[in-house]
């Protein structure tokens, strides 16, 4: 559920097993939607029309696609298909 619960607080009762540390930084561009993480891949959509698939473990871009239309909605994975919407269409 978006932000973890029906109140959208973003709070979690999960325990962190170790202290977080920064291990990788990459520039992706301006985003307004929430990225998603599925099956080892982080999917990030930008308002400049970029779809990026990142592997945070290997610290690399798996692939990217420029659709040349602002992406403002958060993506979802449905039946192994990445689905999102632009201002004028579904992709």
Coordinates of C-alpha atoms in Angstrom, one line a residue:
X1 CA 0.0 0.0 0.0
X2 CA 1.2 3.5 -0.8
X3 CA 3.2 4.9 2.1
X4 CA 2.6 1.8 4.2
X5 CA -0.9 2.1 5.5
X6 CA -4.4 3.5 4.9
X7 CA -3.5 6.7 6.7
X8 CA -0.5 7.2 4.3
X9 CA 1.9 8.0 7.2
X10 CA 4.9 6.3 5.7
X11 CA 5.7 4.9 9.1
X12 CA 6.9 1.3 9.4
X13 CA 7.0 -1.1 12.4
X14 CA 9.9 -3.0 10.7
X15 CA 13.2 -3.3 12.5
X16 CA 16.4 -2.4 10.7
X17 CA 19.0 -5.2 11.3
X18 CA 22.0 -3.0 10.7
X19 CA 22.9 0.6 10.4
X20 CA 22.1 1.9 6.9
X21 CA 25.0 3.3 4.8
X22 CA 25.3 5.0 1.5
X23 CA 26.8 2.6 -1.0
X24 CA 26.0 4.1 -4.5
X25 CA 24.9 7.4 -6.0
X26 CA 23.7 7.9 -9.6
X27 CA 22.0 10.8 -11.2
X28 CA 18.6 10.0 -12.7
X29 CA 17.0 13.3 -13.3
X30 CA 13.9 15.1 -11.8
X31 CA 11.3 12.7 -10.4
X32 CA 7.9 13.4 -8.8
X33 CA 6.6 9.8 -8.6
X34 CA 7.7 7.0 -6.2
X35 CA 10.2 4.5 -7.6
X36 CA 9.4 0.8 -7.1
X37 CA 11.6 -2.2 -6.3
X38 CA 10.8 -5.6 -7.8
X39 CA 12.8 -8.7 -8.3
X40 CA 16.1 -7.0 -7.6
X41 CA 15.4 -4.0 -9.9
X42 CA 14.7 -0.4 -8.9
X43 CA 12.5 1.3 -11.5
X44 CA 12.6 5.1 -11.6
X45 CA 10.5 7.4 -13.9
X46 CA 11.4 11.0 -14.5
X47 CA 9.4 14.1 -15.6
X48 CA 11.8 14.4 -18.6
X49 CA 10.4 11.1 -19.9
X50 CA 13.1 8.6 -18.8
X51 CA 12.4 5.1 -17.5
X52 CA 15.4 3.7 -15.7
X53 CA 15.9 0.1 -14.5
X54 CA 18.7 0.1 -11.9
X55 CA 20.5 -2.8 -10.1
X56 CA 21.5 -1.4 -6.7
X57 CA 23.5 -4.5 -5.8
X58 CA 25.7 -4.4 -8.9
X59 CA 25.5 -0.5 -8.8
X60 CA 24.6 -0.2 -12.5
X61 CA 21.9 0.7 -14.9
X62 CA 20.3 -2.3 -16.4
X63 CA 18.5 -0.4 -19.1
X64 CA 16.7 2.9 -19.8
X65 CA 14.1 4.1 -22.2
X66 CA 13.3 7.7 -23.3
X67 CA 9.6 8.1 -24.1
X68 CA 9.9 11.9 -24.5
X69 CA 6.7 12.5 -22.4
X70 CA 6.6 13.5 -18.7
X71 CA 6.1 10.6 -16.4
X72 CA 4.3 11.8 -13.3
X73 CA 2.6 8.6 -12.0
X74 CA 4.3 5.9 -10.0
X75 CA 4.8 2.7 -11.9
X76 CA 3.5 -0.7 -11.1
X77 CA 4.5 -4.2 -12.0
X78 CA 1.6 -6.4 -13.3
X79 CA 2.2 -9.9 -14.6
X80 CA 6.0 -9.0 -15.1
X81 CA 5.0 -6.0 -17.1
X82 CA 6.0 -2.4 -16.0
X83 CA 2.9 -0.2 -16.3
X84 CA 2.8 3.6 -16.0
X85 CA 1.1 6.6 -17.5
X86 CA 2.2 9.8 -19.1
X87 CA 0.2 13.0 -19.3
X88 CA -1.3 11.8 -22.6
X89 CA -1.2 8.0 -22.7
X90 CA -0.6 4.6 -20.9
X91 CA 2.7 2.8 -21.6

